PDB file of C-alpha atoms in Angstrom:
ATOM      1  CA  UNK Z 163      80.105 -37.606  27.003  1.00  0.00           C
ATOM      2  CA  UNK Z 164      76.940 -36.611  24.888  1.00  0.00           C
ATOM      3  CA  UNK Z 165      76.785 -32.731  25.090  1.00  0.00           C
ATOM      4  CA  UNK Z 166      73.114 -31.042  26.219  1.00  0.00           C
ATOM      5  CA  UNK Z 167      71.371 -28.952  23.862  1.00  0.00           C
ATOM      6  CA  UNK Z 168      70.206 -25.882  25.818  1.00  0.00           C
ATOM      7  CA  UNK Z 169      66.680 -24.550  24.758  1.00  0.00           C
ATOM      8  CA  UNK Z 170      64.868 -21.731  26.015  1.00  0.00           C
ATOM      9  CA  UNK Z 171      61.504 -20.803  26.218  1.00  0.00           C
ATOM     10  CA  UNK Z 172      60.098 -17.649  25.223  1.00  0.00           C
ATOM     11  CA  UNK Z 173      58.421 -15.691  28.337  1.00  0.00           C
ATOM     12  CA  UNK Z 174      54.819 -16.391  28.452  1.00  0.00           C
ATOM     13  CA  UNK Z 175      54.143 -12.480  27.702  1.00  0.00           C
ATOM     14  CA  UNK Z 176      55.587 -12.342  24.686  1.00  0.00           C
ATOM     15  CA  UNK Z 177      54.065 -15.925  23.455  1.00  0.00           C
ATOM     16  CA  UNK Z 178      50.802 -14.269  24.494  1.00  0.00           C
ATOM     17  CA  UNK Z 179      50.976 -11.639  21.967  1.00  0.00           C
ATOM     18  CA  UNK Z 180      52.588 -13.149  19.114  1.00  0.00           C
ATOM     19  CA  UNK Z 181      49.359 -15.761  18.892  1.00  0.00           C
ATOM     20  CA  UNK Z 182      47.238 -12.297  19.076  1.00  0.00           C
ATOM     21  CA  UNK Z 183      48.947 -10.948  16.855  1.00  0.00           C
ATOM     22  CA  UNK Z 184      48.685 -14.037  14.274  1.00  0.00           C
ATOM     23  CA  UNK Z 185      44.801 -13.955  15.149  1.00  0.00           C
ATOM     24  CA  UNK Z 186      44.531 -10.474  14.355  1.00  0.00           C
ATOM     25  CA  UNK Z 187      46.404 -10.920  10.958  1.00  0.00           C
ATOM     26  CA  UNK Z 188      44.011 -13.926   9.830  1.00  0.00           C
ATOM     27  CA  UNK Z 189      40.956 -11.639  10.888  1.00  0.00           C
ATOM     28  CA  UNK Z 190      42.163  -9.089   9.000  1.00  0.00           C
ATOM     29  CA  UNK Z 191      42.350 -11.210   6.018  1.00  0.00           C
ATOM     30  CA  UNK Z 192      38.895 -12.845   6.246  1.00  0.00           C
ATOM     31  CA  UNK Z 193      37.452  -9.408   6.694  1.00  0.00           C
ATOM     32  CA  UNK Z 194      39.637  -8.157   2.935  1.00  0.00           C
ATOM     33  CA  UNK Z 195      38.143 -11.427   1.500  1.00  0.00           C
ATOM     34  CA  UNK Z 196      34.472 -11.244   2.961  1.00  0.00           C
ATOM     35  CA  UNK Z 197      34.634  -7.711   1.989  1.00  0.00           C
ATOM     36  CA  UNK Z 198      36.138  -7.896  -1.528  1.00  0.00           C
ATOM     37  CA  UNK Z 199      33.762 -10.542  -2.067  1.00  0.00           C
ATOM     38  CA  UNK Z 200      30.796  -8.124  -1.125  1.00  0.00           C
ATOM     39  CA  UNK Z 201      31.989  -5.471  -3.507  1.00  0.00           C
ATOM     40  CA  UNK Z 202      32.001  -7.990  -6.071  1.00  0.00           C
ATOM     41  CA  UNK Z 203      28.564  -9.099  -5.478  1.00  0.00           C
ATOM     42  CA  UNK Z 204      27.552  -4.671  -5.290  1.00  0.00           C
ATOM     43  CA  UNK Z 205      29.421  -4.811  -8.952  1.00  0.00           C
ATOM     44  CA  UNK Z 206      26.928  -7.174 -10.391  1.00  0.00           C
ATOM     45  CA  UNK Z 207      23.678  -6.418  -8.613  1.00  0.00           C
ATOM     46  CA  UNK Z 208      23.964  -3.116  -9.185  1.00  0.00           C
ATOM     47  CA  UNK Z 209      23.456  -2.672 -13.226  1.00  0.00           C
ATOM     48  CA  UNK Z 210      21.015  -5.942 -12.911  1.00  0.00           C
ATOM     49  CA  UNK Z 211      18.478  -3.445 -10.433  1.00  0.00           C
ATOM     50  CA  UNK Z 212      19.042  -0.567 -12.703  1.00  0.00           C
ATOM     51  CA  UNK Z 213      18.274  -2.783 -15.597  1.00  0.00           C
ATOM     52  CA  UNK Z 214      15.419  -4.118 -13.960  1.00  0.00           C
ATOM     53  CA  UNK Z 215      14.306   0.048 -13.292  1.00  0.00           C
ATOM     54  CA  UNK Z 216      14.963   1.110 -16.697  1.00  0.00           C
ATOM     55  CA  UNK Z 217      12.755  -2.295 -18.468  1.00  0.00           C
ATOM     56  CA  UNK Z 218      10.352  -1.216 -15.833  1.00  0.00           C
ATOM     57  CA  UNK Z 219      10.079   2.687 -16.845  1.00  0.00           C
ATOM     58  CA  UNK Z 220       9.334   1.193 -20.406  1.00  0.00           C
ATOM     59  CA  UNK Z 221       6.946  -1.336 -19.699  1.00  0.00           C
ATOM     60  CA  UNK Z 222       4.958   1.239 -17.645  1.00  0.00           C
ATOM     61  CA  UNK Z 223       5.575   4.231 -20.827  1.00  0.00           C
ATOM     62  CA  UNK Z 224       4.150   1.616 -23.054  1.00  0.00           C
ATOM     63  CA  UNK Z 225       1.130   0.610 -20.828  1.00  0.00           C
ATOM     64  CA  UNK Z 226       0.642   5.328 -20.290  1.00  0.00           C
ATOM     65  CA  UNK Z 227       0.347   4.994 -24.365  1.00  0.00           C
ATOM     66  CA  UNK Z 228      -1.589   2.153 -24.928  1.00  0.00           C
ATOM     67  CA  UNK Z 229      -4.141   3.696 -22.616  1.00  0.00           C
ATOM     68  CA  UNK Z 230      -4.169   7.033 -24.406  1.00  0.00           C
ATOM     69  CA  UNK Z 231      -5.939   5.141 -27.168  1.00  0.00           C
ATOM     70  CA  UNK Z 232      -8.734   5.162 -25.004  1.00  0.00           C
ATOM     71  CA  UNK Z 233     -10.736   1.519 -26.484  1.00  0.00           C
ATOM     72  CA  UNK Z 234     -11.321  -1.119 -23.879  1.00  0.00           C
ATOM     73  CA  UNK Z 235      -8.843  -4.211 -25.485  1.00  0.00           C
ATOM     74  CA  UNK Z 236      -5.763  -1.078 -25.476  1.00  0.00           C
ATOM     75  CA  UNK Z 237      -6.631  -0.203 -22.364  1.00  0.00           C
ATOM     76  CA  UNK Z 238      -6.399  -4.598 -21.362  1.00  0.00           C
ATOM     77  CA  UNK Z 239      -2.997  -4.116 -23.300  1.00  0.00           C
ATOM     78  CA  UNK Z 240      -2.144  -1.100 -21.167  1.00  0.00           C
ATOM     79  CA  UNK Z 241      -3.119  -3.143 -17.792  1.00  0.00           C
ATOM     80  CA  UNK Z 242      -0.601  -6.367 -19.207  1.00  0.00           C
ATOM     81  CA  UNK Z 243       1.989  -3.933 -19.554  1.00  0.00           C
ATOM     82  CA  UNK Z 244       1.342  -2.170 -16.149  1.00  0.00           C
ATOM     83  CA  UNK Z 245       1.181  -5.495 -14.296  1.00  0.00           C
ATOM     84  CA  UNK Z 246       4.596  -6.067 -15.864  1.00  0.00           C
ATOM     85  CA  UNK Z 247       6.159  -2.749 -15.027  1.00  0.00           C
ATOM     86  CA  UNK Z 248       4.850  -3.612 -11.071  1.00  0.00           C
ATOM     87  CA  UNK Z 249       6.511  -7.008 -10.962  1.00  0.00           C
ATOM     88  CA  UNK Z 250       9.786  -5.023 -11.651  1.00  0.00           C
ATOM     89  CA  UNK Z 251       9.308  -2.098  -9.378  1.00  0.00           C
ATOM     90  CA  UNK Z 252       8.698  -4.491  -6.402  1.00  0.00           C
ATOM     91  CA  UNK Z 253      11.867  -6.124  -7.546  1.00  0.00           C
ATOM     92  CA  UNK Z 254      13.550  -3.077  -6.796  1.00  0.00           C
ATOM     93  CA  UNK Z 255      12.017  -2.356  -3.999  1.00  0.00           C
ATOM     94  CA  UNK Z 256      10.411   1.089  -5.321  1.00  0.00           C
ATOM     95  CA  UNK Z 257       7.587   1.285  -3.176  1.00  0.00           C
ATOM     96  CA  UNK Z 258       6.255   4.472  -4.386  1.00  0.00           C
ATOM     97  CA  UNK Z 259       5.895   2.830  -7.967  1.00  0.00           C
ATOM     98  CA  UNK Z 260       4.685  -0.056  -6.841  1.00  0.00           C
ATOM     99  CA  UNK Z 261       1.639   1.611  -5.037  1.00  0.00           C
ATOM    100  CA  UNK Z 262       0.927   4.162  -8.086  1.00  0.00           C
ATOM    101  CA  UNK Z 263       0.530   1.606  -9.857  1.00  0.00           C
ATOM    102  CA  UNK Z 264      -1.543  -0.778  -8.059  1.00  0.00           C
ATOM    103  CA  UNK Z 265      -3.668   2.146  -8.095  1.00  0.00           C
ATOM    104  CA  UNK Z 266      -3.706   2.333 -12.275  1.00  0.00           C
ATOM    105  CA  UNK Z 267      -4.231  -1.246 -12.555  1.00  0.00           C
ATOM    106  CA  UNK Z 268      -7.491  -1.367 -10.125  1.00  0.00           C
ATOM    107  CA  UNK Z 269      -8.623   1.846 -11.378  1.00  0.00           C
ATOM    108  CA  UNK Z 270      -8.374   0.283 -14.946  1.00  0.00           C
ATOM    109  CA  UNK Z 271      -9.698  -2.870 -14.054  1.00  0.00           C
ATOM    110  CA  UNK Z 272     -12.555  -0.969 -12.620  1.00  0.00           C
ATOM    111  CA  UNK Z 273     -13.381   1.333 -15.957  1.00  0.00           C
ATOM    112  CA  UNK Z 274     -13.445  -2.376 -17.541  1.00  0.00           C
ATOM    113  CA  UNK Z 275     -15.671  -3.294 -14.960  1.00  0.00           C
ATOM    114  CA  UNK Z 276     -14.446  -6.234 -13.460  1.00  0.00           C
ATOM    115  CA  UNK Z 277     -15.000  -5.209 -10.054  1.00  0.00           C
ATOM    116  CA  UNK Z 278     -13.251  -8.016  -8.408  1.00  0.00           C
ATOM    117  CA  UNK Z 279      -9.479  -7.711  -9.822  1.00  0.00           C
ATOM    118  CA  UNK Z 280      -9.953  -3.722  -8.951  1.00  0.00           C
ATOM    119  CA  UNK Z 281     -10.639  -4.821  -5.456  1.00  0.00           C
ATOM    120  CA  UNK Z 282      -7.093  -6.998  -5.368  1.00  0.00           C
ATOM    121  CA  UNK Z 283      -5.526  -4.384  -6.614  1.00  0.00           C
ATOM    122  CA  UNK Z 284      -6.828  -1.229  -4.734  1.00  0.00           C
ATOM    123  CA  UNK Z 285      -6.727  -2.767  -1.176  1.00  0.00           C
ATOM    124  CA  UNK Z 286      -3.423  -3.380  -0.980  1.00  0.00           C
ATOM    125  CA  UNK Z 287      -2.217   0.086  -2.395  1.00  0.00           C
ATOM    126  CA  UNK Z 288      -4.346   1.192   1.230  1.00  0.00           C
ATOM    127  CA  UNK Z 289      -1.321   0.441   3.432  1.00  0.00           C
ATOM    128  CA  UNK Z 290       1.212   2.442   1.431  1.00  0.00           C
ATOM    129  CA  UNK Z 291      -1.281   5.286   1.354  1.00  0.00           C
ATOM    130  CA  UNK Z 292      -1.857   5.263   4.922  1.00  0.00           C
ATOM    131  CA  UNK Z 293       1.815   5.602   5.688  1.00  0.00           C
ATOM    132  CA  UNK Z 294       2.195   7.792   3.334  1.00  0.00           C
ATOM    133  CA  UNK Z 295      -0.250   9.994   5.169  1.00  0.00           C
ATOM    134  CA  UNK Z 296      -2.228  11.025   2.627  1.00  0.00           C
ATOM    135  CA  UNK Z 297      -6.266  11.275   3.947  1.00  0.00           C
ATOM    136  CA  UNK Z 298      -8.033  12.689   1.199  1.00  0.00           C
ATOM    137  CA  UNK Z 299      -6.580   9.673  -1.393  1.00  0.00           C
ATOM    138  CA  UNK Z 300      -6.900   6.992   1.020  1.00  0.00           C
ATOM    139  CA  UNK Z 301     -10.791   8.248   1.441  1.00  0.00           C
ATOM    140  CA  UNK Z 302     -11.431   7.829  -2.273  1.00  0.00           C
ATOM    141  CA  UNK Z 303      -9.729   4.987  -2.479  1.00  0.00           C
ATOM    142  CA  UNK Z 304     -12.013   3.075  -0.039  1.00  0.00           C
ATOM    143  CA  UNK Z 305     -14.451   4.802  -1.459  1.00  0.00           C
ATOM    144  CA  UNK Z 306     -13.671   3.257  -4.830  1.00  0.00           C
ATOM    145  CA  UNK Z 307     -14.061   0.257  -3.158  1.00  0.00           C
ATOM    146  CA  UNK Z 308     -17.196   0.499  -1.796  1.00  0.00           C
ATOM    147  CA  UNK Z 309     -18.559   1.199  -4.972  1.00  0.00           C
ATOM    148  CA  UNK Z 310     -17.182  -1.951  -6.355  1.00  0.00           C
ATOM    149  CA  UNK Z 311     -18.671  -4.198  -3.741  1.00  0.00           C
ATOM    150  CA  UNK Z 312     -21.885  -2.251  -4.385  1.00  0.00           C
ATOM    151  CA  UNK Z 313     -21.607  -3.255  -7.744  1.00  0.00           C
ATOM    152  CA  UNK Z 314     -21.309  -6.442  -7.040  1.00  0.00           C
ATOM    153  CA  UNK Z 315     -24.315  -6.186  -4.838  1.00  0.00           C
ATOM    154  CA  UNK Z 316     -22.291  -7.264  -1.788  1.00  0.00           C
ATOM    155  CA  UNK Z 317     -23.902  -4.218   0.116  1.00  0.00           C
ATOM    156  CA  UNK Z 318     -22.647  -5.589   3.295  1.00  0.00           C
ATOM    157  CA  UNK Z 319     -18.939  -5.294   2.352  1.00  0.00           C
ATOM    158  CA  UNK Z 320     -19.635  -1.754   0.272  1.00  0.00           C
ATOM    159  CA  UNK Z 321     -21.193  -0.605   4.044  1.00  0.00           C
ATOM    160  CA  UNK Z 322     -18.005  -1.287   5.645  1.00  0.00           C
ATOM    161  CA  UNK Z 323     -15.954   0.751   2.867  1.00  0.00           C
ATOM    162  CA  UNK Z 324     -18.121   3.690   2.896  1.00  0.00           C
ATOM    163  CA  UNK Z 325     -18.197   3.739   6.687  1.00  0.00           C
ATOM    164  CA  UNK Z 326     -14.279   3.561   6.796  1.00  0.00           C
ATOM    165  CA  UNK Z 327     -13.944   6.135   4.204  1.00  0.00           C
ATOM    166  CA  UNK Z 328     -15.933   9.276   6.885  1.00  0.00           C
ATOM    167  CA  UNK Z 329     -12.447   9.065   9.400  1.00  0.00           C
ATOM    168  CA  UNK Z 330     -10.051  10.184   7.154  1.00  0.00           C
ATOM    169  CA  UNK Z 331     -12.716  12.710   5.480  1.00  0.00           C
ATOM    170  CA  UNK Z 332     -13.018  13.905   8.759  1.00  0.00           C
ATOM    171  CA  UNK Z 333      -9.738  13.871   9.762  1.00  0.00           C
ATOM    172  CA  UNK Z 334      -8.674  16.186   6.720  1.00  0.00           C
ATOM    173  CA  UNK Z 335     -11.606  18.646   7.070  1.00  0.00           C
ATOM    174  CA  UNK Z 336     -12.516  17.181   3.306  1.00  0.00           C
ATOM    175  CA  UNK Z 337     -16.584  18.729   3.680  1.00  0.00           C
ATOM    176  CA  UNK Z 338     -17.399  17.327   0.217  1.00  0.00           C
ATOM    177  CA  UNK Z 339     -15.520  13.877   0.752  1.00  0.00           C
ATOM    178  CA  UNK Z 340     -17.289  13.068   4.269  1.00  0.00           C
ATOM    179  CA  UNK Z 341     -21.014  14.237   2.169  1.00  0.00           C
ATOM    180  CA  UNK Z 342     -19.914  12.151  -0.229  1.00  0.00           C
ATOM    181  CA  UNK Z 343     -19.342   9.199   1.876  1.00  0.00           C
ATOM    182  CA  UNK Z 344     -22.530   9.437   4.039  1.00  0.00           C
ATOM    183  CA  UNK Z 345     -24.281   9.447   0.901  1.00  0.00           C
ATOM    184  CA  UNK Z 346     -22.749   6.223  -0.214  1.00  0.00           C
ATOM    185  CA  UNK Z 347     -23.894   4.648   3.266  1.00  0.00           C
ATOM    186  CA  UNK Z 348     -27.093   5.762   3.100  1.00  0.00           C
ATOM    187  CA  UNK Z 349     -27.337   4.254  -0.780  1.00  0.00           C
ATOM    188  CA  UNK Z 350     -25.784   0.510   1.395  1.00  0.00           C
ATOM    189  CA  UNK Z 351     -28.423   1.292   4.136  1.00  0.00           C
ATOM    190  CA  UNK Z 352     -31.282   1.358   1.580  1.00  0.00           C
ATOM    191  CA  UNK Z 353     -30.025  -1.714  -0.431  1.00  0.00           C
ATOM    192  CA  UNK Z 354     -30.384  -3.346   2.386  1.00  0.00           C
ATOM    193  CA  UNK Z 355     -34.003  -2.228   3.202  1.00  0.00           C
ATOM    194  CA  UNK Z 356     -32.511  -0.099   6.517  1.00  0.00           C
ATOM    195  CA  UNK Z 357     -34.469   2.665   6.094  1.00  0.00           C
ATOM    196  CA  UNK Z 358     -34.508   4.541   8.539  1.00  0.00           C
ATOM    197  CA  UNK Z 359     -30.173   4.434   9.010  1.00  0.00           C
ATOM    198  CA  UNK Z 360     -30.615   5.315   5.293  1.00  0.00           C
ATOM    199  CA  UNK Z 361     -32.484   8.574   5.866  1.00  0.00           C
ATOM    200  CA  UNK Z 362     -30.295   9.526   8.843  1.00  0.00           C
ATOM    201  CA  UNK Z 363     -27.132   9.545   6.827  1.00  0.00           C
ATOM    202  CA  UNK Z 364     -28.660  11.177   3.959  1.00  0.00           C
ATOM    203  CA  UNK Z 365     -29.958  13.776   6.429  1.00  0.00           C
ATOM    204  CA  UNK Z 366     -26.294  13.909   7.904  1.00  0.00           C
ATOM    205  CA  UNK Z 367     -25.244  14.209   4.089  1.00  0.00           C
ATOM    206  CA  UNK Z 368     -26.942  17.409   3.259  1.00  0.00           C
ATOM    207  CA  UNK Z 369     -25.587  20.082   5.087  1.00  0.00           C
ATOM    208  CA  UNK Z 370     -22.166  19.006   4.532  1.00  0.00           C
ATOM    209  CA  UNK Z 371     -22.916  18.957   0.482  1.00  0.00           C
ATOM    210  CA  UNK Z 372     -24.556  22.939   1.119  1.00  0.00           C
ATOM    211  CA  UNK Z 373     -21.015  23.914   3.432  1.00  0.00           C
ATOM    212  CA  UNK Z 374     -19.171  22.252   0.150  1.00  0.00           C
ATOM    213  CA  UNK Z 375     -20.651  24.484  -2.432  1.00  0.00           C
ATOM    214  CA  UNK Z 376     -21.890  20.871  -4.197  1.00  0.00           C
ATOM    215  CA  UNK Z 377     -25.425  21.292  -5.695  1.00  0.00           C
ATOM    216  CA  UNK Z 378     -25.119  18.272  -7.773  1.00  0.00           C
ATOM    217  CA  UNK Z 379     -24.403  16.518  -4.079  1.00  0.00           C
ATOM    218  CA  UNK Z 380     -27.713  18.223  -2.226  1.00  0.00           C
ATOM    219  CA  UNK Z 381     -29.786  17.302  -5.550  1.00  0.00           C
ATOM    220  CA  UNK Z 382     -28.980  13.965  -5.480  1.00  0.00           C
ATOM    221  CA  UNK Z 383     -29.469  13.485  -1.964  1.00  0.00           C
ATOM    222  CA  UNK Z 384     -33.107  15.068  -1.849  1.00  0.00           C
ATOM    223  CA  UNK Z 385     -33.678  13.207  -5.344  1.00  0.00           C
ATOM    224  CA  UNK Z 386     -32.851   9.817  -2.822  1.00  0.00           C
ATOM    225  CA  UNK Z 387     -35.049  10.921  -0.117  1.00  0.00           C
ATOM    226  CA  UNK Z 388     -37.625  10.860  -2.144  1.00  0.00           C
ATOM    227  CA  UNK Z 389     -37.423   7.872  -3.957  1.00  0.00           C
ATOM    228  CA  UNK Z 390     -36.659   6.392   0.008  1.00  0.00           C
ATOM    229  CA  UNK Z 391     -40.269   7.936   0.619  1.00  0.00           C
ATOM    230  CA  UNK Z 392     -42.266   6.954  -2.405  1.00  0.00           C
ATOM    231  CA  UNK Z 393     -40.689   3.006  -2.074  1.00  0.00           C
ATOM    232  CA  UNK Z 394     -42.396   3.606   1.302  1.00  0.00           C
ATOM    233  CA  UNK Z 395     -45.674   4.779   0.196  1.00  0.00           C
ATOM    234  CA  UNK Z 396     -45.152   8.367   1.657  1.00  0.00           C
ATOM    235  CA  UNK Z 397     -46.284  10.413  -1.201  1.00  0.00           C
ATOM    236  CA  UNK Z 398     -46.606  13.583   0.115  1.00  0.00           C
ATOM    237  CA  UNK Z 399     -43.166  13.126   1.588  1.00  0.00           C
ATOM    238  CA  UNK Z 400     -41.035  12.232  -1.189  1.00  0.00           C
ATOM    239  CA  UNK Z 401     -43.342  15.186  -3.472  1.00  0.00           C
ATOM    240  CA  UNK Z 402     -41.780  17.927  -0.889  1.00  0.00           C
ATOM    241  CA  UNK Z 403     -38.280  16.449  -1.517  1.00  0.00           C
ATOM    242  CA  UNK Z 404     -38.990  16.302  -5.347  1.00  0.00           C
ATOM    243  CA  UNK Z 405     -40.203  20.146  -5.330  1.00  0.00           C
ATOM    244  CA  UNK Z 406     -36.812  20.810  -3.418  1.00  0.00           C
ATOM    245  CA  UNK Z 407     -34.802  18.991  -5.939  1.00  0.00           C
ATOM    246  CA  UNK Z 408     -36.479  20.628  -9.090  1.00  0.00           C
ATOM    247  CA  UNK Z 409     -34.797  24.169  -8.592  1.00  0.00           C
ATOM    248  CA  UNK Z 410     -31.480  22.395  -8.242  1.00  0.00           C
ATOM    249  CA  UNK Z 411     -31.680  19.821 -11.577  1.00  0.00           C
ATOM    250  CA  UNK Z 412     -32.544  23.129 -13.180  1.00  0.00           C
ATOM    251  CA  UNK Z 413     -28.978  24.528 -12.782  1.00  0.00           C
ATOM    252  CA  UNK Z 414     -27.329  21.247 -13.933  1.00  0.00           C
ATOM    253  CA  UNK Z 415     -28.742  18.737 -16.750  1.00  0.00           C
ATOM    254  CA  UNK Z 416     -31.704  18.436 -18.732  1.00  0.00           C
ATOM    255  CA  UNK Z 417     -31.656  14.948 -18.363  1.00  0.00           C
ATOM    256  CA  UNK Z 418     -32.224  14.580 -14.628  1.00  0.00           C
ATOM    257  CA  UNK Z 419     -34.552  17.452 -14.814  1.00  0.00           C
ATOM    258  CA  UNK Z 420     -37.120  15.559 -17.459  1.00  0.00           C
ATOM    259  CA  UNK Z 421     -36.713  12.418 -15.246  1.00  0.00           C
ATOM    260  CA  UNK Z 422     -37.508  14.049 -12.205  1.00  0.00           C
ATOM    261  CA  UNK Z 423     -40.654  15.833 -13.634  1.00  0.00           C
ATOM    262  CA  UNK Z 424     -41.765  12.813 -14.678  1.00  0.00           C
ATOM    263  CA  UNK Z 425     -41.675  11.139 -11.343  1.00  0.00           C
ATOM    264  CA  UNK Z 426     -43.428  14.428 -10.238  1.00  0.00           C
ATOM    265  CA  UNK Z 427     -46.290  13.851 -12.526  1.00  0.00           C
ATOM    266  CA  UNK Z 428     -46.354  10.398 -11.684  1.00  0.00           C
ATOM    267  CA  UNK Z 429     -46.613  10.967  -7.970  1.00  0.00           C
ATOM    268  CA  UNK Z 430     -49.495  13.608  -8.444  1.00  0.00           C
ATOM    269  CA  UNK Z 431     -51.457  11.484 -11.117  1.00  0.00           C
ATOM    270  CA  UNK Z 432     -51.589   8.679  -8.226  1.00  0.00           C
ATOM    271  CA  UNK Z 433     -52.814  10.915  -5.588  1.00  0.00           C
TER     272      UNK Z 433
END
């Protein structure tokens, strides 16, 4: 007679948890593994970014001393090693960095005058300005800009510039900043034969330039009102705007003062 093996069955319960308890134990060691693997990963990327930030501090040192030398082929040295020194910052993700020295690159592109690569450089420094707030930079900045289109006699674009530059003047109460921009779009305005919008925002210009303290600003602004009015025929006009200017070359350089006597003379000889 063949003898039955009993078996028994463990309650459902229990079987329940002991597979949730086996699932918990193999998540618990895929988490140790993803994890250990992660610190790994933090043990080598960390000295390779700090690497990357120290070769970076000493690219952009020896671009700060090249500069110093102050002759146009160290300062194209100074811009190689700059341009260097930014490919590592953005590595790093140092923003800050990055933007200063987008900023030293156009601005040294610009003193070499190629007005172009100082335009790819500058604008896209403007978004890290702007967030960082900072009105009175970002207005010289597109100011900068403007000038550099106007340089390349792309009046159109240098107009846009110069017009964006007056809101954050504005905005920061900067008196001499939003003269100084009107002035600039009433040089675009007169490049492009627009008279008229040319005399209105030199007109706008002046006051501001008086509330600033900035004689050098009002001088130059009369000095443009009446070369506006003798390119227009209007002798008599731009000879009251010369007289106004005189008293206020007088105070600042010889140089300007012995030009604009000579357009003086000029103007009375033809009368």
């Amino acid at each position: 007679m063949a003898l039955k093996v009993q078996t028994h069955r463990l309650p459902f319960n229990i079987s329940r948890g002991i597979r949730r308890a086996l699932a918990m134990s193999l998540a618990v060691i895929l988490f140790l593994s993803v994890y250990q693997q992660s610190i790994r990963a933090v043990t080598i990327i960390q000295p390779m970014q700090e690497n990357k930030r120290i070769t970076a501090q000493q690219r952009f040192e020896e671009g700060d001393r090249l500069r110093a030398q102050g002759t146009p082929e160290s300062l194209k040295k100074a811009i190689e090693k700059y341009a260097e020194a930014l490919v590592l910052f953005q590595a790093v993700g140092d923003r800050e960095r990055e933007n200063s020295l987008l900023v030293t690159i156009g601005l040294g592109y610009s003193t070499l005058g190629e007005w172009q690569k100082a335009i790819d450089h500058l604008n896209p420094a403007l978004p890290f300005i702007r967030a960082a707030g900072d009105q009175q930079e970002e207005a010289s900045i597109l100011l900068i800009i403007g000038k550099m289109y106007h340089s390349l006699e792309k009046e159109p674009e240098a107009l846009d510039y110069f017009s964006q530059s007056l809101l954050p003047s504005r905005a920061s109460g900067d008196h001499y900043g939003e003269a100084n921009s009107l002035f600039h779009v009433g040089q675009a305005h007169f490049a492009m034969q627009e008279n008229e919008k040319a005399i209105d925002s030199w007109n706008q210009s002046l006051p501001l330039f008086r509330t600033a303290g900035s004689r050098s600003g009002e001088a130059v602004t009369l000095a443009s009102l009446g070369r506006l009015y003798v390119s227009q025929g209007e002798k008599h006009k731009a000879i009251g705007y010369f007289n106004q200017t005189l008293p206020l070359y007088k105070n600042l350089t010889k140089k300007d003062e012995a030009a604009l006597l000579n357009d003086l003379a000029e103007l009375h000889y033809s009368l």
